[in-house]
Short mmCIF file of C-alpha atoms in Angstrom, two decimals:
data_model
loop_
_atom_site.label_atom_id
_atom_site.label_comp_id
_atom_site.label_asym_id
_atom_site.label_seq_id
_atom_site.Cartn_x
_atom_site.Cartn_y
_atom_site.Cartn_z
CA MET A 954 -6.80 2.32 40.32
CA SER A 955 -6.76 4.73 42.89
CA SER A 956 -6.79 8.66 43.48
CA ALA A 957 -4.93 10.84 45.56
CA THR A 958 -7.78 10.65 48.29
CA GLY A 959 -7.53 6.83 48.11
CA THR A 960 -10.96 6.74 46.21
CA ARG A 961 -11.04 3.92 43.48
CA ILE A 962 -11.75 5.52 39.97
CA ASP A 963 -13.37 2.66 37.75
CA ALA A 964 -11.73 2.41 34.48
CA PRO A 965 -13.90 3.28 31.85
CA SER A 966 -16.04 0.48 30.08
CA SER A 967 -15.91 1.62 26.66
CA HIS A 968 -13.77 4.12 24.42
CA ALA A 969 -14.68 5.96 21.24
CA LEU A 970 -13.07 7.55 18.29
CA ASN A 971 -15.02 9.57 15.69
CA LEU A 972 -14.04 9.31 12.12
CA TRP A 973 -13.94 12.46 9.95
CA ALA A 974 -13.91 13.19 5.98
CA ASP A 975 -13.22 16.36 4.49
CA GLY A 976 -14.77 18.24 7.82
CA GLN A 977 -17.58 16.03 7.93
CA LYS A 978 -18.46 13.27 10.58
CA VAL A 979 -18.49 10.26 9.04
CA ALA A 980 -18.97 7.63 11.79
CA THR A 981 -18.18 6.56 15.42
CA LEU A 982 -15.86 3.78 16.27
CA GLY A 983 -16.47 2.09 19.52
CA TYR A 984 -14.51 -0.21 21.44
CA GLU A 985 -14.62 -2.27 24.75
CA PRO A 986 -11.04 -3.36 25.95
CA MET A 987 -12.20 -6.11 28.48
CA ASN A 988 -14.22 -7.82 25.44
CA ASP A 989 -12.23 -6.67 22.59
CA ARG A 990 -15.52 -5.61 21.21
CA TRP A 991 -15.44 -3.00 18.25
CA SER A 992 -18.53 -1.39 16.73
CA LEU A 993 -19.14 1.15 14.09
CA ASP A 994 -22.00 3.61 13.84
CA TYR A 995 -22.64 5.80 10.72
CA ASP A 996 -23.60 9.06 11.18
CA ALA A 997 -27.37 9.79 9.45
CA ASP A 998 -25.71 13.29 7.91
CA TRP A 999 -22.97 11.55 6.40
CA VAL A 1000 -25.22 8.61 4.97
CA ALA A 1001 -27.71 11.03 3.47
CA THR A 1002 -24.86 12.75 1.55
CA PRO A 1003 -24.91 12.02 -2.08
CA ALA A 1004 -20.87 11.32 -2.66
CA ALA A 1005 -20.79 9.25 0.70
CA PHE A 1006 -19.28 6.03 0.81
CA PRO A 1007 -18.69 2.81 3.37
CA LEU A 1008 -15.50 2.05 5.26
CA SER A 1009 -15.23 -1.13 2.95
CA PRO A 1010 -17.58 -3.69 1.63
CA ALA A 1011 -17.39 -5.73 4.70
CA LEU A 1012 -18.91 -2.38 6.56
CA PRO A 1013 -21.83 -1.27 4.30
CA PHE A 1014 -24.12 1.51 5.75
CA GLN A 1015 -26.95 -0.81 7.00
CA PRO A 1016 -25.63 -3.51 8.84
CA PRO A 1017 -26.99 -7.12 8.14
CA ALA A 1018 -29.47 -7.98 10.95
CA GLY A 1019 -27.39 -9.82 12.90
CA GLY A 1020 -24.70 -6.68 12.90
CA TYR A 1021 -21.66 -6.68 11.10
CA ALA A 1022 -19.13 -10.26 10.91
CA ALA A 1023 -17.49 -10.75 14.20
CA GLY A 1024 -13.96 -8.80 14.01
CA ALA A 1025 -14.62 -6.87 10.91
CA VAL A 1026 -14.06 -3.56 12.28
CA LYS A 1027 -11.02 -4.64 14.11
CA ARG A 1028 -9.54 -5.79 10.97
CA PHE A 1029 -10.22 -3.06 8.75
CA VAL A 1030 -8.57 -0.82 11.60
CA GLU A 1031 -5.53 -3.38 11.92
CA ASN A 1032 -4.99 -3.15 8.08
CA LEU A 1033 -4.13 0.39 8.47
CA LEU A 1034 -1.59 0.30 10.90
CA PRO A 1035 2.43 -0.19 10.11
CA GLU A 1036 4.37 -3.54 10.26
CA GLY A 1037 7.40 -4.87 11.40
CA ARG A 1038 9.90 -2.55 12.90
CA ALA A 1039 7.59 0.76 12.26
CA LEU A 1040 4.92 -1.01 14.59
CA GLU A 1041 7.29 -1.96 17.33
CA ILE A 1042 8.78 1.76 17.48
CA THR A 1043 5.09 3.05 17.84
CA ALA A 1044 4.44 0.63 20.46
CA THR A 1045 7.47 1.42 22.17
CA THR A 1046 7.16 5.60 21.44
CA TYR A 1047 3.49 5.42 22.66
CA ARG A 1048 4.25 2.73 25.92
CA VAL A 1049 1.29 0.52 24.35
CA SER A 1050 1.44 -3.07 23.42
CA LYS A 1051 1.93 -4.17 19.57
CA SER A 1052 -1.50 -6.08 19.89
CA ASN A 1053 -3.71 -3.01 21.30
CA ILE A 1054 -4.98 -1.79 17.98
CA TYR A 1055 -7.36 0.87 19.55
CA ALA A 1056 -4.34 2.50 20.94
CA LEU A 1057 -2.33 2.24 17.97
CA ILE A 1058 -4.78 3.61 15.75
CA SER A 1059 -5.57 6.73 18.40
CA ALA A 1060 -1.93 7.44 18.07
CA LEU A 1061 -1.61 7.09 14.23
CA GLY A 1062 -5.19 7.82 12.97
CA THR A 1063 -5.14 11.46 11.98
CA GLU A 1064 -3.13 10.62 8.78
CA THR A 1065 -3.91 6.80 7.63
CA THR A 1066 -4.32 5.35 3.96
CA GLY A 1067 -7.62 6.79 2.58
CA ALA A 1068 -10.06 9.43 3.10
CA PHE A 1069 -10.50 8.78 6.95
CA ARG A 1070 -9.30 10.85 9.91
CA PHE A 1071 -9.61 8.95 13.56
CA TRP A 1072 -10.17 11.78 16.21
CA PRO A 1073 -11.26 11.75 19.80
CA SER A 1074 -15.17 11.79 20.15
CA ALA A 1075 -15.17 14.96 22.26
CA GLU A 1076 -13.08 16.96 19.72
CA ALA A 1077 -13.45 17.94 15.93
CA PRO A 1078 -10.46 18.06 13.74
CA PRO A 1079 -8.94 21.58 13.44
CA VAL A 1080 -9.58 23.85 10.27
CA VAL A 1081 -6.30 25.98 10.78
CA ALA A 1082 -3.05 24.62 11.80
CA ALA A 1083 -2.01 25.59 15.16
CA LYS A 1084 1.47 26.34 13.93
CA PRO A 1085 3.53 26.64 10.84
CA PRO A 1086 4.59 23.20 8.77
CA ARG A 1087 7.81 21.77 10.17
CA GLU A 1088 9.86 21.99 7.05
CA VAL A 1089 12.70 19.22 6.23
CA SER A 1090 15.54 20.42 4.60
CA ARG A 1091 17.56 18.40 1.99
CA GLU A 1092 20.80 18.25 4.70
CA GLU A 1093 18.28 16.95 7.72
CA LEU A 1094 16.81 14.27 5.35
CA ASP A 1095 20.29 13.24 4.52
CA ARG A 1096 21.66 12.95 8.17
CA ARG A 1097 18.33 11.12 9.75
CA ILE A 1098 18.88 8.41 6.94
CA ALA A 1099 22.55 8.18 8.21
CA GLU A 1100 21.59 8.08 11.86
CA ARG A 1101 18.42 5.23 11.43
CA ASP A 1102 20.13 2.59 13.79
CA GLU A 1103 20.37 5.03 16.52
CA ILE A 1104 16.98 7.15 15.88
CA PRO A 1105 14.34 5.34 14.34
CA PHE A 1106 13.52 6.89 11.01
CA ALA A 1107 9.68 6.95 11.81
CA VAL A 1108 10.19 9.01 14.70
CA TRP A 1109 10.53 12.99 13.86
CA ASP A 1110 10.33 15.59 16.94
CA GLY A 1111 9.35 12.95 19.17
CA LYS A 1112 6.47 11.70 17.33
CA VAL A 1113 6.00 8.45 15.04
CA ARG A 1114 5.33 9.47 11.54
CA MET A 1115 4.63 6.61 9.67
CA SER A 1116 0.71 5.61 9.82
CA ILE A 1117 0.54 3.53 6.35
CA ALA A 1118 1.05 0.11 6.41
CA GLY A 1119 4.36 -1.74 5.27
CA VAL A 1120 7.77 -2.51 6.35
CA GLN A 1121 10.16 -0.28 4.73
CA ASP A 1122 11.19 3.10 6.41
CA LYS A 1123 8.66 5.56 4.80
CA LEU A 1124 8.05 9.11 5.80
CA MET A 1125 4.69 10.59 4.57
CA VAL A 1126 5.30 14.59 3.95
CA TYR A 1127 3.49 17.38 1.63
CA LEU A 1128 5.56 18.99 -1.19
CA ASP A 1129 4.27 22.19 -2.26
CA ARG A 1130 5.54 22.03 -5.50
CA PRO A 1131 7.83 19.19 -7.59
CA LEU A 1132 11.15 19.00 -5.87
CA ASP A 1133 12.79 19.35 -9.26
CA ASP A 1134 11.40 22.83 -9.26
CA GLY A 1135 12.73 23.97 -5.94
CA GLY A 1136 9.87 22.29 -3.92
CA ARG A 1137 10.09 22.38 -0.35
CA VAL A 1138 9.23 19.16 1.95
CA PHE A 1139 7.31 19.22 5.07
CA LEU A 1140 6.02 17.11 8.10
CA VAL A 1141 2.06 17.32 8.53
CA GLU A 1142 -0.13 17.94 11.00
CA PRO A 1143 -3.97 18.43 10.90
CA PRO A 1144 -5.54 19.94 8.70
CA LEU A 1145 -2.64 19.59 6.49
CA ALA A 1146 -2.37 16.32 4.67
CA SER A 1147 0.67 14.25 3.10
CA THR A 1148 0.85 14.46 -0.77
CA HIS A 1149 3.58 12.12 -1.23
CA ILE A 1150 5.81 9.42 0.44
CA LEU A 1151 9.79 9.18 0.85
CA LYS A 1152 11.49 5.83 0.64
CA PRO A 1153 15.14 5.67 1.27
CA ASP A 1154 17.08 2.10 0.80
CA PRO A 1155 16.88 0.11 3.33
CA ALA A 1156 19.96 -0.15 5.74
CA ARG A 1157 20.42 -3.88 5.26
CA LEU A 1158 23.00 -4.78 2.47
CA VAL A 1159 20.73 -7.67 1.32
CA THR A 1160 18.67 -5.22 -1.13
CA PRO A 1161 21.03 -3.04 -2.54
CA HIS A 1162 19.91 -0.44 -4.75
CA LEU A 1163 16.17 -0.97 -4.16
CA VAL A 1164 15.20 2.79 -4.83
CA ILE A 1165 16.54 2.01 -8.25
CA ASN A 1166 14.86 -1.16 -8.62
CA GLU A 1167 11.22 -0.04 -7.40
CA HIS A 1168 12.04 3.17 -9.75
CA PHE A 1169 12.99 1.03 -12.55
CA CYS A 1170 9.79 -1.17 -12.24
CA MET A 1171 7.41 1.32 -11.73
CA ALA A 1172 8.65 3.90 -14.43
CA LEU A 1173 8.68 0.99 -16.78
CA ALA A 1174 5.09 0.24 -15.90
CA ARG A 1175 4.23 4.00 -16.77
CA ARG A 1176 6.21 3.57 -20.10
CA MET A 1177 4.12 0.74 -20.53
CA ALA A 1178 0.93 2.87 -20.09
CA LEU A 1179 -0.09 0.74 -17.06
CA PRO A 1180 -2.15 2.50 -14.07
CA VAL A 1181 0.84 3.30 -11.75
CA ALA A 1182 1.77 5.79 -8.99
CA GLU A 1183 4.13 8.68 -10.07
CA VAL A 1184 7.52 8.11 -8.93
CA SER A 1185 11.00 9.99 -8.74
CA ILE A 1186 14.28 9.97 -7.24
CA TYR A 1187 15.42 12.64 -5.12
CA ARG A 1188 19.20 12.80 -3.96
CA THR A 1189 20.13 14.14 -0.50
CA PRO A 1190 22.71 12.83 -2.32
CA ARG A 1191 21.50 9.46 -0.81
CA PRO A 1192 18.87 8.14 -3.40
CA VAL A 1193 14.92 8.73 -2.15
CA LEU A 1194 12.29 7.16 -3.67
CA VAL A 1195 9.40 9.75 -3.70
CA VAL A 1196 5.98 8.68 -4.74
CA ARG A 1197 2.90 10.86 -5.37
CA ARG A 1198 0.31 9.47 -3.21
CA PHE A 1199 -2.68 8.43 -5.66
CA ASP A 1200 -5.34 8.74 -2.37
CA ARG A 1201 -4.53 12.60 -2.10
CA VAL A 1202 -5.52 15.55 -4.59
CA VAL A 1203 -4.57 18.44 -4.36
CA VAL A 1204 -6.99 21.00 -4.99
CA GLN A 1205 -6.86 25.05 -4.93
CA GLY A 1206 -8.49 26.33 -1.90
CA VAL A 1207 -7.91 27.83 1.76
CA GLY A 1208 -6.94 26.50 4.95
CA GLN A 1209 -4.48 23.11 4.28
CA GLY A 1210 -1.43 24.69 2.41
CA VAL A 1211 1.77 25.95 4.29
CA ASP A 1212 1.67 29.54 3.74
CA HIS A 1213 -2.14 30.06 3.95
CA GLY A 1214 -2.69 32.35 1.57
CA ALA A 1215 -6.02 33.21 -0.34
CA ASN A 1216 -5.30 31.14 -3.27
CA GLU A 1217 -3.40 28.01 -1.17
CA PRO A 1218 -4.16 25.02 -2.25
CA THR A 1219 -5.83 22.04 0.02
CA VAL A 1220 -5.23 18.37 0.05
CA GLN A 1221 -8.22 15.97 -0.69
CA ARG A 1222 -8.63 12.62 0.82
CA LEU A 1223 -9.67 9.82 -1.24
CA HIS A 1224 -10.90 6.73 0.15
CA ILE A 1225 -8.82 3.28 -0.66
CA ILE A 1226 -8.79 -0.09 0.83
CA ASP A 1227 -6.29 -2.88 0.09
CA ALA A 1228 -7.27 -6.03 -0.77
CA CYS A 1229 -7.00 -7.62 2.66
CA GLN A 1230 -9.87 -5.00 3.66
CA ALA A 1231 -11.67 -5.63 0.49
CA SER A 1232 -11.71 -9.59 1.46
CA ASP A 1233 -12.34 -8.52 5.15
CA LEU A 1234 -9.30 -10.52 6.29
CA PRO A 1235 -6.70 -9.52 8.99
CA GLU A 1236 -3.06 -8.20 7.97
CA SER A 1237 -1.92 -11.69 9.06
CA PHE A 1238 -3.44 -13.19 5.52
CA LYS A 1239 -1.84 -10.86 3.23
CA TYR A 1240 0.18 -14.04 2.01
CA GLU A 1241 -1.74 -17.01 0.48
CA ARG A 1242 -0.19 -19.16 2.98
CA ASN A 1243 -0.91 -17.44 6.00
CA LEU A 1244 0.51 -19.93 8.31
CA GLY A 1245 3.87 -19.79 6.49
CA GLY A 1246 5.74 -22.45 4.37
CA GLY A 1247 6.53 -25.09 6.89
CA GLU A 1248 5.97 -28.55 6.02
CA HIS A 1249 2.98 -29.14 8.50
CA VAL A 1250 1.00 -25.77 7.17
CA ARG A 1251 2.24 -25.35 3.70
CA ASN A 1252 -1.08 -26.68 2.32
CA ILE A 1253 -3.25 -24.06 4.19
CA ARG A 1254 -3.95 -21.77 2.32
CA GLU A 1255 -6.81 -19.16 4.06
CA GLY A 1256 -4.72 -15.90 2.75
CA VAL A 1257 -5.05 -13.56 -0.38
CA SER A 1258 -4.75 -15.36 -3.34
CA PHE A 1259 -4.85 -14.62 -6.91
CA GLU A 1260 -8.17 -16.47 -7.03
CA MET A 1261 -9.51 -14.45 -3.86
CA LEU A 1262 -7.99 -11.24 -5.46
CA PHE A 1263 -10.21 -11.82 -8.54
CA GLU A 1264 -13.38 -12.50 -6.42
CA ARG A 1265 -13.14 -8.86 -5.36
CA VAL A 1266 -14.32 -7.95 -9.15
CA GLY A 1267 -17.93 -8.84 -8.31
CA GLN A 1268 -17.51 -5.71 -5.88
CA THR A 1269 -16.50 -3.13 -8.58
CA VAL A 1270 -18.18 -0.72 -10.60
CA ASN A 1271 -16.87 -1.99 -14.02
CA LYS A 1272 -16.38 -5.37 -13.77
CA ALA A 1273 -14.76 -5.86 -17.11
CA ALA A 1274 -12.06 -3.30 -16.80
CA ALA A 1275 -11.33 -4.36 -13.30
CA SER A 1276 -10.85 -7.87 -14.10
CA MET A 1277 -8.65 -6.75 -17.17
CA THR A 1278 -6.88 -4.71 -14.76
CA LEU A 1279 -6.00 -7.45 -12.38
CA VAL A 1280 -4.66 -9.92 -15.48
CA ARG A 1281 -2.24 -7.27 -16.09
CA TRP A 1282 -1.18 -6.64 -12.33
CA ALA A 1283 -0.43 -10.28 -12.19
CA LEU A 1284 1.38 -10.93 -15.37
CA PHE A 1285 3.37 -7.71 -14.74
CA GLN A 1286 4.45 -9.09 -11.24
CA PHE A 1287 5.75 -12.20 -13.27
CA LEU A 1288 7.67 -9.88 -15.79
CA ILE A 1289 9.33 -8.23 -13.38
CA GLY A 1290 9.96 -11.26 -10.68
CA ASN A 1291 8.07 -9.75 -7.83
CA SER A 1292 7.70 -13.00 -5.46
CA ASP A 1293 6.15 -10.30 -2.77
CA ALA A 1294 3.30 -9.43 -4.62
CA HIS A 1295 0.89 -10.11 -1.37
CA GLY A 1296 -2.50 -9.05 -0.60
CA LYS A 1297 -1.69 -5.45 0.69
CA ASN A 1298 0.23 -4.78 -2.32
CA PHE A 1299 -3.31 -4.15 -4.39
CA SER A 1300 -5.90 -1.61 -3.59
CA PHE A 1301 -9.24 -0.06 -4.59
CA PHE A 1302 -10.94 3.04 -4.66
CA VAL A 1303 -14.21 2.99 -2.74
CA ARG A 1304 -17.39 4.55 -4.32
CA ARG A 1305 -20.89 4.67 -2.88
CA GLU A 1306 -21.50 2.26 -6.28
CA GLY A 1307 -18.81 -0.47 -5.19
CA LEU A 1308 -15.09 -0.52 -5.81
CA ASP A 1309 -12.26 0.61 -8.23
CA PRO A 1310 -8.90 -0.45 -8.58
CA ALA A 1311 -6.46 2.10 -7.77
CA PRO A 1312 -2.92 2.51 -9.51
CA TRP A 1313 -0.27 -0.34 -8.79
CA TYR A 1314 2.37 0.58 -6.04
CA ASP A 1315 5.35 -1.32 -4.52
CA LEU A 1316 6.49 -2.84 -7.78
CA VAL A 1317 9.72 -4.42 -6.98
CA SER A 1318 11.87 -7.07 -9.01
CA VAL A 1319 12.67 -9.25 -5.56
CA LEU A 1320 14.17 -11.79 -7.47
CA GLN A 1321 17.50 -9.75 -7.78
CA TYR A 1322 18.51 -10.60 -4.34
CA PRO A 1323 19.46 -13.91 -3.77
CA ASP A 1324 19.54 -14.05 0.07
CA ILE A 1325 16.12 -13.21 0.56
CA ASP A 1326 13.24 -15.60 0.50
CA HIS A 1327 11.68 -15.93 -3.22
CA GLU A 1328 8.51 -17.67 -2.05
CA LEU A 1329 5.53 -16.26 -4.18
CA ALA A 1330 3.21 -14.40 -1.92
CA MET A 1331 0.26 -15.74 -4.10
CA ALA A 1332 0.62 -18.92 -5.98
CA TRP A 1333 0.26 -19.66 -9.63
CA GLY A 1334 -1.70 -22.58 -9.96
CA ASP A 1335 -0.07 -24.63 -6.99
CA ALA A 1336 3.41 -23.21 -7.72
CA PHE A 1337 4.75 -21.12 -5.04
CA SER A 1338 8.44 -20.50 -6.88
CA LEU A 1339 8.52 -18.31 -10.11
CA ASN A 1340 11.04 -20.81 -11.70
CA GLU A 1341 8.11 -23.78 -11.26
CA VAL A 1342 5.42 -21.66 -13.46
CA GLY A 1343 4.88 -23.54 -16.58
CA ALA A 1344 2.51 -23.95 -19.00
CA PHE A 1345 0.28 -25.93 -16.95
CA GLN A 1346 0.51 -23.37 -13.89
CA LEU A 1347 -0.60 -20.38 -15.89
CA ALA A 1348 -3.51 -22.78 -17.30
CA ASP A 1349 -4.46 -23.69 -13.85
CA PHE A 1350 -4.36 -19.82 -12.79
CA ALA A 1351 -6.60 -19.13 -15.73
CA GLN A 1352 -9.23 -21.42 -14.92
CA ARG A 1353 -9.52 -20.41 -11.39
CA CYS A 1354 -9.45 -16.77 -11.91
CA GLY A 1355 -12.16 -17.36 -14.70
CA ILE A 1356 -10.22 -15.86 -17.51
CA ASP A 1357 -10.14 -17.00 -20.69
CA ARG A 1358 -6.72 -18.62 -21.80
CA LYS A 1359 -6.91 -16.93 -25.30
CA LEU A 1360 -7.50 -13.56 -23.59
CA LEU A 1361 -4.24 -14.50 -21.34
CA GLN A 1362 -2.36 -15.36 -24.28
CA ARG A 1363 -2.95 -12.19 -26.27
CA GLU A 1364 -2.60 -9.84 -23.11
CA ALA A 1365 0.92 -11.80 -22.04
CA ALA A 1366 2.16 -11.10 -25.39
CA ARG A 1367 1.09 -7.67 -25.85
CA LEU A 1368 2.74 -6.65 -22.30
CA ALA A 1369 5.98 -8.81 -23.36
CA LYS A 1370 5.99 -6.81 -26.49
CA LEU A 1371 5.95 -3.97 -24.51
CA VAL A 1372 8.69 -4.65 -21.85
CA VAL A 1373 11.11 -5.40 -25.03
CA GLN A 1374 10.17 -2.19 -26.37
CA HIS A 1375 10.64 -0.01 -23.26
CA ALA A 1376 12.86 -1.73 -20.99
CA PRO A 1377 16.31 -0.99 -22.76
CA ALA A 1378 15.34 3.12 -22.46
CA GLN A 1379 14.29 2.86 -18.82
CA ALA A 1380 17.79 1.36 -18.12
CA LEU A 1381 19.22 4.28 -19.80
CA ALA A 1382 17.26 6.63 -18.25
CA ASP A 1383 18.97 9.90 -16.30
CA ASP A 1384 17.63 9.05 -13.01
CA TYR A 1385 20.46 6.28 -12.78
CA VAL A 1386 23.66 8.53 -12.05
CA ASP A 1387 26.52 6.44 -11.31
CA ASP A 1388 28.08 3.28 -12.76
CA GLY A 1389 27.04 0.84 -9.51
CA GLU A 1390 23.03 2.20 -10.59
CA ARG A 1391 23.20 1.81 -14.40
CA ALA A 1392 24.77 -1.69 -13.91
CA PHE A 1393 21.77 -2.30 -11.79
CA ALA A 1394 19.27 -1.46 -14.33
CA GLY A 1395 20.84 -3.01 -16.89
CA GLN A 1396 20.56 -6.22 -14.80
CA LEU A 1397 17.03 -5.21 -14.65
CA ARG A 1398 16.58 -4.77 -18.35
CA ASP A 1399 17.96 -8.27 -19.12
CA PHE A 1400 15.83 -9.98 -16.39
CA VAL A 1401 12.39 -8.63 -17.39
CA MET A 1402 13.34 -9.38 -21.53
CA GLY A 1403 14.09 -13.09 -20.55
CA GLN A 1404 10.73 -12.80 -18.72
CA ALA A 1405 8.84 -11.29 -21.62
CA ALA A 1406 10.23 -14.03 -23.66
CA ARG A 1407 9.22 -16.76 -21.27
CA LEU A 1408 6.01 -15.56 -20.56
CA THR A 1409 5.15 -15.02 -24.21
CA GLN A 1410 6.40 -19.04 -24.69
CA LEU A 1411 4.44 -20.35 -21.71
CA ALA A 1412 1.00 -18.36 -22.45
CA GLY A 1413 1.15 -19.67 -25.67
CA GLU A 1414 1.16 -23.11 -24.56
CA ALA A 1415 -1.06 -22.84 -21.92
CA ALA A 1416 -3.62 -21.52 -24.17
CA LYS A 1417 -3.39 -25.08 -26.24
CA LEU A 1418 -4.01 -27.45 -23.17
CA LYS A 1419 -6.94 -29.40 -23.40
CA PRO A 1420 -9.37 -28.56 -20.77
CA GLU A 1421 -9.49 -31.96 -19.34
CA PHE A 1422 -6.18 -31.92 -18.41
CA LEU A 1423 -6.97 -28.95 -16.28
#
């Protein structure tokens, strides 16, 4: 590259971003583009803080003698980025390659999942907002949903506003109070952090009533006293799922609210990682069959499986509680028919002492849609189709994951009983406002109650199988 005088200016051999959490520098992220070499150096003051925590188990405060595993830093960062069309839109908007992970996190890193902000190394994140937050009216939100084919939903005011993993259209926003109490919706800029995620129905026709589907499954889990994110439906009048972020906590303070009053609430960011990050795997390994289901690669199963997920229990603070949470999560996916429960759909809070399972999210009955693939993201035993799951596959699952089969039987029967108790009431909830939505909710009710009966029977039979048959 040359300057106006013709003198050559050598491109820098390395770049750096600082990671910040709650106004404190955490670490420096280094990147050498020619070698695609990444580094991570924790700040000594952060490490000395009693409440401090590492980015992930694969990136402890004190690296091994030979340094972190090759690619571990890059894999952690890559898992923070959006996927699919949102990733393409981001790359196009910022004129970078989809494979340029460093450029993408530089553009999107001020509001990712978890506690950290990625910030230019010569600067510090602002403490006070430079301008008032940008409010989004109900009418504008409805218009933007309608024109997604012309203007990507992820782009607002020329800036990509989706910086969390996933393929669905999402918008991260700050709500100053609940929407049913006259709350307002704001786009976020540092120092303001988002508190909720808005998810409209997809534009594609193969997944009708997806908002109702996810709301039903999430609300059913909450009725069953399972650990799940809070959801509601906002009408523009189009249905939009509103998901309360569990990696954000609103506390009283000064500086991050929308009006900057003396008692303005602030948003504290909590650190979470998904199962891919906890397993030190790239995003492309989120499915157990990481190379797909083709004939020549279908037996390659290097991605996140139930067995690998249960191996994370060894990294948790309360191992007995974490194991039971994973048992219930797996069984609930069976009950609702969620074939797409993959490695990025389960997360953990990161503490200094270890991991804690986070509330559940992205609970959808994928089997309601006949025109999309139903291959299971994680196999029950060797079964990659829910219809193929029998007593033997459940017993195989239990053995691989170290679960007592009698315990599996009891928990399956308990959850099935709760489904039968609560699914009819959820189908009649006032959240579903027209005949189409109520009919779809009734369809979901009938499906999960059928799955409850099936699971009870199969788990009972699995408990009786002789160990030598496995």
